[in-house]
Amino acid sequence: MNQVYKIITVLLLNVVAITAGAFNITLNVDDPARVKVTVNYQEQTVVAGDNTFDIQAYSPVQIDAKAGALLKSVTRKSDGITEYVSGMSSCSLYPSESSVGETWTVVSVDETEMRTESCRIKADDPTKVMVRRNGTYSEVTLSDGWNTLAYIPGLETQLEIMSKDYSVPLYKVTLGGEDVEPRGNSWYVDLAQNAEIEVFANYPEVSVPVHFTYVDEDAKGFITEVKVNGEPVTSYNDDNFEIKVGSKIEISGNTSDYNLKQFSINGSDVYFYSPYSGVITGETTFYIDAHKYSTIKAVLDIDDPTNVRIYRGYSYNNDLITSLKPGRNDVELSETNAMITIKSESGCYITSVTDGTNTYSEGYDGYSVTLTDGMVLTITTGKIERDKKAVVYIDDRAAATQYFNFGRSDHSSIDMATGYNTVEFYDGDNPMSLSWYGAQYNNVYKNDEKQNPMYDGGTSYEFTFADGDVVKVFLASNPKKYNVTFDVAAGLEGNISVTRDIIKTVDNWQSGFTALQGTRVEIKATGADEIKVEVNNVEIVKTDGTYTFDVNDAAKVKITKNDPTAINSVTAGTGKANGVYTLQGVMIKKNATAEEMTGLPAGIYIVNGRKVIVK
């Protein structure tokens, strides 16, 4: 594998070396007086004929026609391909390594050789007018009086004429004395030999009628203010209202309380953004179709309002509906935003949200419902009582080196450690999710049954927990299964309980069972008899009344009666002598007093011929 990495590294270094290397290209220029050349954004000095430049791969090479000239063509010599020239004015090249030593031929021309036809154009104020030929997108500078405008027939077929100040359009444009209709704030005039074009930037000293019309009387309330040249006017609804042409009009509307369905000018719909502004160029009619937003009245029927938070709009607006009580609550919202968001309080849950016809589902921001007039929304809730238990066993949590998560359906995470983890839950926590990255193995069991991931080859799982379920996750190994068998002394069967995996009671345990490696087994005596438990001939020490072992091999469990006397305390001064021996028959003390007995190390001894456990 290291050898493969070395090879890849060498290849990458070679690619970098090739990319970084310089090479040359040549531009053959017909007339340097008509052409400007820049390489990597630096202007170059060029001569007639071949000009060779050292460049890096994909360095920008820009060829532009100078003033009074046009760029006729740029042709690659090796294959005769003609490069794209924008508007006969500019060409951009980005030569690659495949262009090493390539030559491009640059052909330019004086613009007078191409612009063989002309028309005449005049503007009343040339400082306010912008004129541009289409085809080459070249701008035309106008002077006072009539100007002869040359153009390239078949290429520059149209002029675009507009105001240099976009907020104040030109008054009008005529072609041969006839008005040309504008498109927006621009006029497009078809070019023809000897045509005469006049541009009127300045407005005449005349006033024109301006009408405000409405769908009904209620719509009049939409307009809050009208200004002409920055000054408020109040007579805009009068029949004889007039405005001087060229004046700027501003119309403000109440978009908060009104639903604007249509705003049009001379029959054409216009997007309204308060305030609307424009210039009056002739008789104008404004039409407004609007109505005041209505109020939505609805009922929120909540079993326990302390379990939820309800917001006007989205929760991030933090506009809470307060003073809610159990049962029916009347609410009023504007038609503009009749949506509410319902979220559970911490430690609570929402069972259902329904209007009797529709049952709403929870989204990322809770339950979103758009109220309608007369709607009754019923919200049932509850307080979380995690009164059920499951167990999750992990062989090695650290084996998931990049990421590990075990979470509830509300996306809250549950901390997990190596070994057994007890999970308290309620049904609303389902389904549980499990996912990780970075572990060598992928083995997940539920109640000893192998589980499949949500996607083939993935490490994401979902579980619906029932009370007493056990999930086992093996990230560091492929687990084995082992048999656990029992040899029980006669008469003890009914006085013993066996539990596995912390929470599962094993019924009919005398018949044995199969367990995954790492399974914890616990044995308790439920009757009056003391018992002795050995696993594979090794005695298990009782802890808090329980004999516990983990299954990591086939386990043979032997359970017998045991009746030692446990010395937990000895009353001082009894005067009784005790001979104390080890299990191997070695004497520890000949005549031990009660005080000496309590001082013995923990263990099993023979005292006066009987087994005694000292704890």
Short mmCIF file of C-alpha atoms in Angstrom, two decimals, residues 126-362:
data_model
loop_
_atom_site.label_atom_id
_atom_site.label_comp_id
_atom_site.label_asym_id
_atom_site.label_seq_id
_atom_site.Cartn_x
_atom_site.Cartn_y
_atom_site.Cartn_z
CA PRO A 126 -26.76 64.69 -25.61
CA THR A 127 -25.39 64.70 -22.02
CA LYS A 128 -28.50 62.80 -20.87
CA VAL A 129 -28.53 60.18 -23.66
CA MET A 130 -26.73 56.88 -24.13
CA VAL A 131 -26.70 55.22 -27.58
CA ARG A 132 -25.31 51.77 -28.34
CA ARG A 133 -25.06 49.78 -31.57
CA ASN A 134 -26.18 46.17 -31.19
CA GLY A 135 -24.09 43.44 -32.78
CA THR A 136 -20.82 45.08 -31.67
CA TYR A 137 -22.23 46.66 -28.47
CA SER A 138 -20.21 49.78 -29.26
CA GLU A 139 -21.33 53.06 -27.72
CA VAL A 140 -21.90 56.21 -29.76
CA THR A 141 -20.95 59.65 -28.41
CA LEU A 142 -23.41 62.31 -29.56
CA SER A 143 -22.75 66.00 -29.98
CA ASP A 144 -25.22 68.87 -30.34
CA GLY A 145 -27.22 68.96 -33.55
CA TRP A 146 -27.38 66.26 -36.17
CA ASN A 147 -24.81 63.45 -35.97
CA THR A 148 -23.90 61.07 -38.78
CA LEU A 149 -23.87 57.56 -37.34
CA ALA A 150 -22.13 54.90 -39.43
CA TYR A 151 -22.92 51.22 -38.95
CA ILE A 152 -22.03 47.78 -40.30
CA PRO A 153 -24.85 46.53 -42.48
CA GLY A 154 -26.06 43.06 -41.57
CA LEU A 155 -24.33 43.14 -38.15
CA GLU A 156 -25.17 46.44 -36.45
CA THR A 157 -28.87 46.36 -37.34
CA GLN A 158 -30.38 48.19 -34.37
CA LEU A 159 -29.68 51.01 -31.91
CA GLU A 160 -30.50 50.87 -28.21
CA ILE A 161 -31.25 54.32 -26.81
CA MET A 162 -31.72 55.04 -23.11
CA SER A 163 -31.25 57.64 -20.40
CA LYS A 164 -27.90 57.85 -18.65
CA ASP A 165 -29.90 58.36 -15.44
CA TYR A 166 -31.93 55.16 -15.13
CA SER A 167 -34.32 56.72 -12.59
CA VAL A 168 -35.39 59.44 -15.09
CA PRO A 169 -36.27 57.94 -18.50
CA LEU A 170 -36.10 59.85 -21.75
CA TYR A 171 -39.23 61.68 -22.83
CA LYS A 172 -39.52 60.09 -26.26
CA VAL A 173 -37.72 58.87 -29.40
CA THR A 174 -38.92 59.33 -32.99
CA LEU A 175 -37.91 57.64 -36.23
CA GLY A 176 -38.73 59.66 -39.33
CA GLY A 177 -41.00 61.83 -37.18
CA GLU A 178 -43.04 58.88 -35.82
CA ASP A 179 -42.96 57.98 -32.10
CA VAL A 180 -41.09 54.78 -31.22
CA GLU A 181 -42.70 52.74 -28.43
CA PRO A 182 -40.31 52.08 -25.52
CA ARG A 183 -39.60 48.70 -23.98
CA GLY A 184 -39.22 49.48 -20.33
CA ASN A 185 -36.80 52.41 -20.13
CA SER A 186 -35.12 51.66 -23.47
CA TRP A 187 -35.98 52.41 -27.12
CA TYR A 188 -34.85 50.01 -29.88
CA VAL A 189 -34.63 51.56 -33.36
CA ASP A 190 -34.03 49.52 -36.53
CA LEU A 191 -31.19 51.00 -38.58
CA ALA A 192 -31.67 51.89 -42.24
CA GLN A 193 -29.62 53.92 -44.71
CA ASN A 194 -30.27 57.67 -44.30
CA ALA A 195 -32.85 57.14 -41.52
CA GLU A 196 -33.41 60.14 -39.18
CA ILE A 197 -33.70 59.53 -35.43
CA GLU A 198 -34.55 62.21 -32.89
CA VAL A 199 -34.14 61.75 -29.11
CA PHE A 200 -36.03 63.97 -26.67
CA ALA A 201 -34.50 63.77 -23.22
CA ASN A 202 -36.20 66.86 -21.81
CA TYR A 203 -39.89 66.93 -21.01
CA PRO A 204 -42.17 69.72 -22.29
CA GLU A 205 -43.75 72.22 -19.93
CA VAL A 206 -47.16 70.54 -19.98
CA SER A 207 -49.31 68.72 -17.44
CA VAL A 208 -51.26 65.54 -18.05
CA PRO A 209 -54.17 63.85 -16.24
CA VAL A 210 -53.26 61.17 -13.68
CA HIS A 211 -56.08 58.87 -12.53
CA PHE A 212 -56.32 56.57 -9.51
CA THR A 213 -58.98 53.88 -9.94
CA TYR A 214 -59.98 51.14 -7.48
CA VAL A 215 -61.79 47.82 -7.52
CA ASP A 216 -64.11 49.21 -4.78
CA GLU A 217 -64.28 51.85 -2.07
CA ASP A 218 -62.49 49.61 0.46
CA ALA A 219 -59.41 49.48 -1.80
CA LYS A 220 -58.90 53.25 -1.45
CA GLY A 221 -57.62 52.68 2.06
CA PHE A 222 -54.62 50.82 0.63
CA ILE A 223 -52.85 54.02 -0.49
CA THR A 224 -51.29 55.84 2.47
CA GLU A 225 -49.41 58.63 0.67
CA VAL A 226 -48.68 60.09 -2.80
CA LYS A 227 -45.69 62.35 -3.46
CA VAL A 228 -44.84 64.32 -6.60
CA ASN A 229 -41.19 65.36 -6.85
CA GLY A 230 -40.84 64.59 -3.15
CA GLU A 231 -43.80 66.71 -2.01
CA PRO A 232 -46.94 65.04 -0.56
CA VAL A 233 -50.21 65.63 -2.47
CA THR A 234 -53.71 64.99 -1.15
CA SER A 235 -55.83 65.58 -4.27
CA TYR A 236 -54.71 62.48 -6.15
CA ASN A 237 -58.25 61.01 -6.08
CA ASP A 238 -59.80 64.15 -7.65
CA ASP A 239 -61.14 63.86 -11.19
CA ASN A 240 -59.02 66.82 -12.37
CA PHE A 241 -55.73 65.71 -10.79
CA GLU A 242 -52.81 66.54 -13.15
CA ILE A 243 -49.02 66.21 -13.00
CA LYS A 244 -46.37 67.92 -15.14
CA VAL A 245 -44.68 65.41 -17.46
CA GLY A 246 -41.21 64.41 -16.30
CA SER A 247 -42.28 64.59 -12.67
CA LYS A 248 -41.41 61.76 -10.30
CA ILE A 249 -44.36 60.16 -8.52
CA GLU A 250 -44.10 58.00 -5.38
CA ILE A 251 -47.02 55.88 -4.14
CA SER A 252 -46.94 54.29 -0.66
CA GLY A 253 -49.33 51.47 0.29
CA ASN A 254 -50.38 49.70 3.47
CA THR A 255 -49.04 46.23 2.66
CA SER A 256 -49.29 45.13 6.31
CA ASP A 257 -53.06 45.40 6.65
CA TYR A 258 -54.11 45.02 2.99
CA ASN A 259 -53.93 42.15 0.53
CA LEU A 260 -52.88 43.73 -2.78
CA LYS A 261 -54.15 41.56 -5.66
CA GLN A 262 -53.34 43.89 -8.58
CA PHE A 263 -51.45 47.10 -9.23
CA SER A 264 -51.38 48.22 -12.88
CA ILE A 265 -50.30 51.25 -14.88
CA ASN A 266 -52.18 51.99 -18.10
CA GLY A 267 -53.46 48.39 -18.14
CA SER A 268 -50.08 46.69 -17.54
CA ASP A 269 -49.53 44.88 -14.24
CA VAL A 270 -46.56 46.19 -12.24
CA TYR A 271 -44.90 44.67 -9.19
CA PHE A 272 -45.64 46.95 -6.24
CA TYR A 273 -43.02 47.54 -3.59
CA SER A 274 -43.92 50.31 -1.20
CA PRO A 275 -43.24 52.98 -2.16
CA TYR A 276 -43.61 52.57 -5.93
CA SER A 277 -41.78 55.29 -7.85
CA GLY A 278 -41.84 56.28 -11.53
CA VAL A 279 -41.81 59.20 -13.92
CA ILE A 280 -44.95 60.56 -15.52
CA THR A 281 -44.44 60.73 -19.29
CA GLY A 282 -48.06 61.13 -20.42
CA GLU A 283 -51.64 60.60 -19.30
CA THR A 284 -51.50 57.80 -16.69
CA THR A 285 -54.04 55.57 -14.98
CA PHE A 286 -53.18 53.63 -11.82
CA TYR A 287 -55.49 50.71 -10.92
CA ILE A 288 -55.55 49.14 -7.42
CA ASP A 289 -57.32 45.89 -6.47
CA ALA A 290 -56.85 45.40 -2.71
CA HIS A 291 -58.82 44.46 0.37
CA LYS A 292 -58.12 44.68 4.05
CA TYR A 293 -56.93 41.47 5.63
CA SER A 294 -59.62 39.78 7.67
CA THR A 295 -59.23 38.33 11.15
CA ILE A 296 -59.13 34.55 11.56
CA LYS A 297 -60.99 33.31 14.64
CA ALA A 298 -60.26 29.76 15.80
CA VAL A 299 -60.30 27.60 18.93
CA LEU A 300 -57.35 25.76 20.49
CA ASP A 301 -58.70 22.87 22.60
CA ILE A 302 -55.79 21.76 24.84
CA ASP A 303 -55.90 19.09 27.54
CA ASP A 304 -52.93 20.57 29.47
CA PRO A 305 -51.40 23.84 28.19
CA THR A 306 -48.41 23.50 30.58
CA ASN A 307 -47.17 20.67 28.35
CA VAL A 308 -46.82 22.82 25.19
CA ARG A 309 -45.59 26.12 23.78
CA ILE A 310 -47.65 27.67 20.95
CA TYR A 311 -46.19 30.39 18.74
CA ARG A 312 -47.66 32.79 16.21
CA GLY A 313 -45.77 31.94 13.03
CA TYR A 314 -42.48 30.05 13.36
CA SER A 315 -40.95 29.35 16.76
CA TYR A 316 -37.81 31.34 15.99
CA ASN A 317 -39.94 34.52 16.01
CA ASN A 318 -40.54 33.75 19.71
CA ASP A 319 -44.07 35.25 19.52
CA LEU A 320 -45.77 33.08 22.15
CA ILE A 321 -49.54 32.79 22.60
CA THR A 322 -49.92 33.17 26.37
CA SER A 323 -52.63 32.80 29.03
CA LEU A 324 -53.81 29.45 27.66
CA LYS A 325 -56.06 27.37 29.92
CA PRO A 326 -57.13 23.71 29.89
CA GLY A 327 -59.96 23.20 27.41
CA ARG A 328 -61.13 25.66 24.75
CA ASN A 329 -59.13 28.83 24.04
CA ASP A 330 -60.35 31.46 21.56
CA VAL A 331 -57.56 32.92 19.41
CA GLU A 332 -57.55 35.60 16.70
CA LEU A 333 -54.88 35.94 14.02
CA SER A 334 -54.53 38.17 10.96
CA GLU A 335 -55.18 36.64 7.56
CA THR A 336 -51.63 37.75 6.67
CA ASN A 337 -50.16 35.02 8.86
CA ALA A 338 -52.61 32.59 10.38
CA MET A 339 -49.98 29.89 10.94
CA ILE A 340 -49.10 28.66 14.42
CA THR A 341 -46.33 26.36 15.62
CA ILE A 342 -46.90 23.91 18.47
CA LYS A 343 -43.93 22.44 20.35
CA SER A 344 -43.77 20.26 23.46
CA GLU A 345 -42.26 21.58 26.65
CA SER A 346 -39.17 19.87 28.01
CA GLY A 347 -40.15 16.58 29.64
CA CYS A 348 -43.49 16.49 27.81
CA TYR A 349 -44.84 15.14 24.54
CA ILE A 350 -47.65 15.77 22.06
CA THR A 351 -49.89 12.80 21.30
CA SER A 352 -51.92 14.33 18.47
CA VAL A 353 -52.89 17.57 16.74
CA THR A 354 -56.13 17.39 14.74
CA ASP A 355 -58.88 19.65 13.44
CA GLY A 356 -61.35 16.76 13.23
CA THR A 357 -60.66 16.24 9.54
CA ASN A 358 -56.89 16.49 9.27
CA THR A 359 -54.32 15.01 11.63
CA TYR A 360 -51.08 16.99 11.52
CA SER A 361 -47.59 15.51 11.60
CA GLU A 362 -44.63 16.86 13.49
#
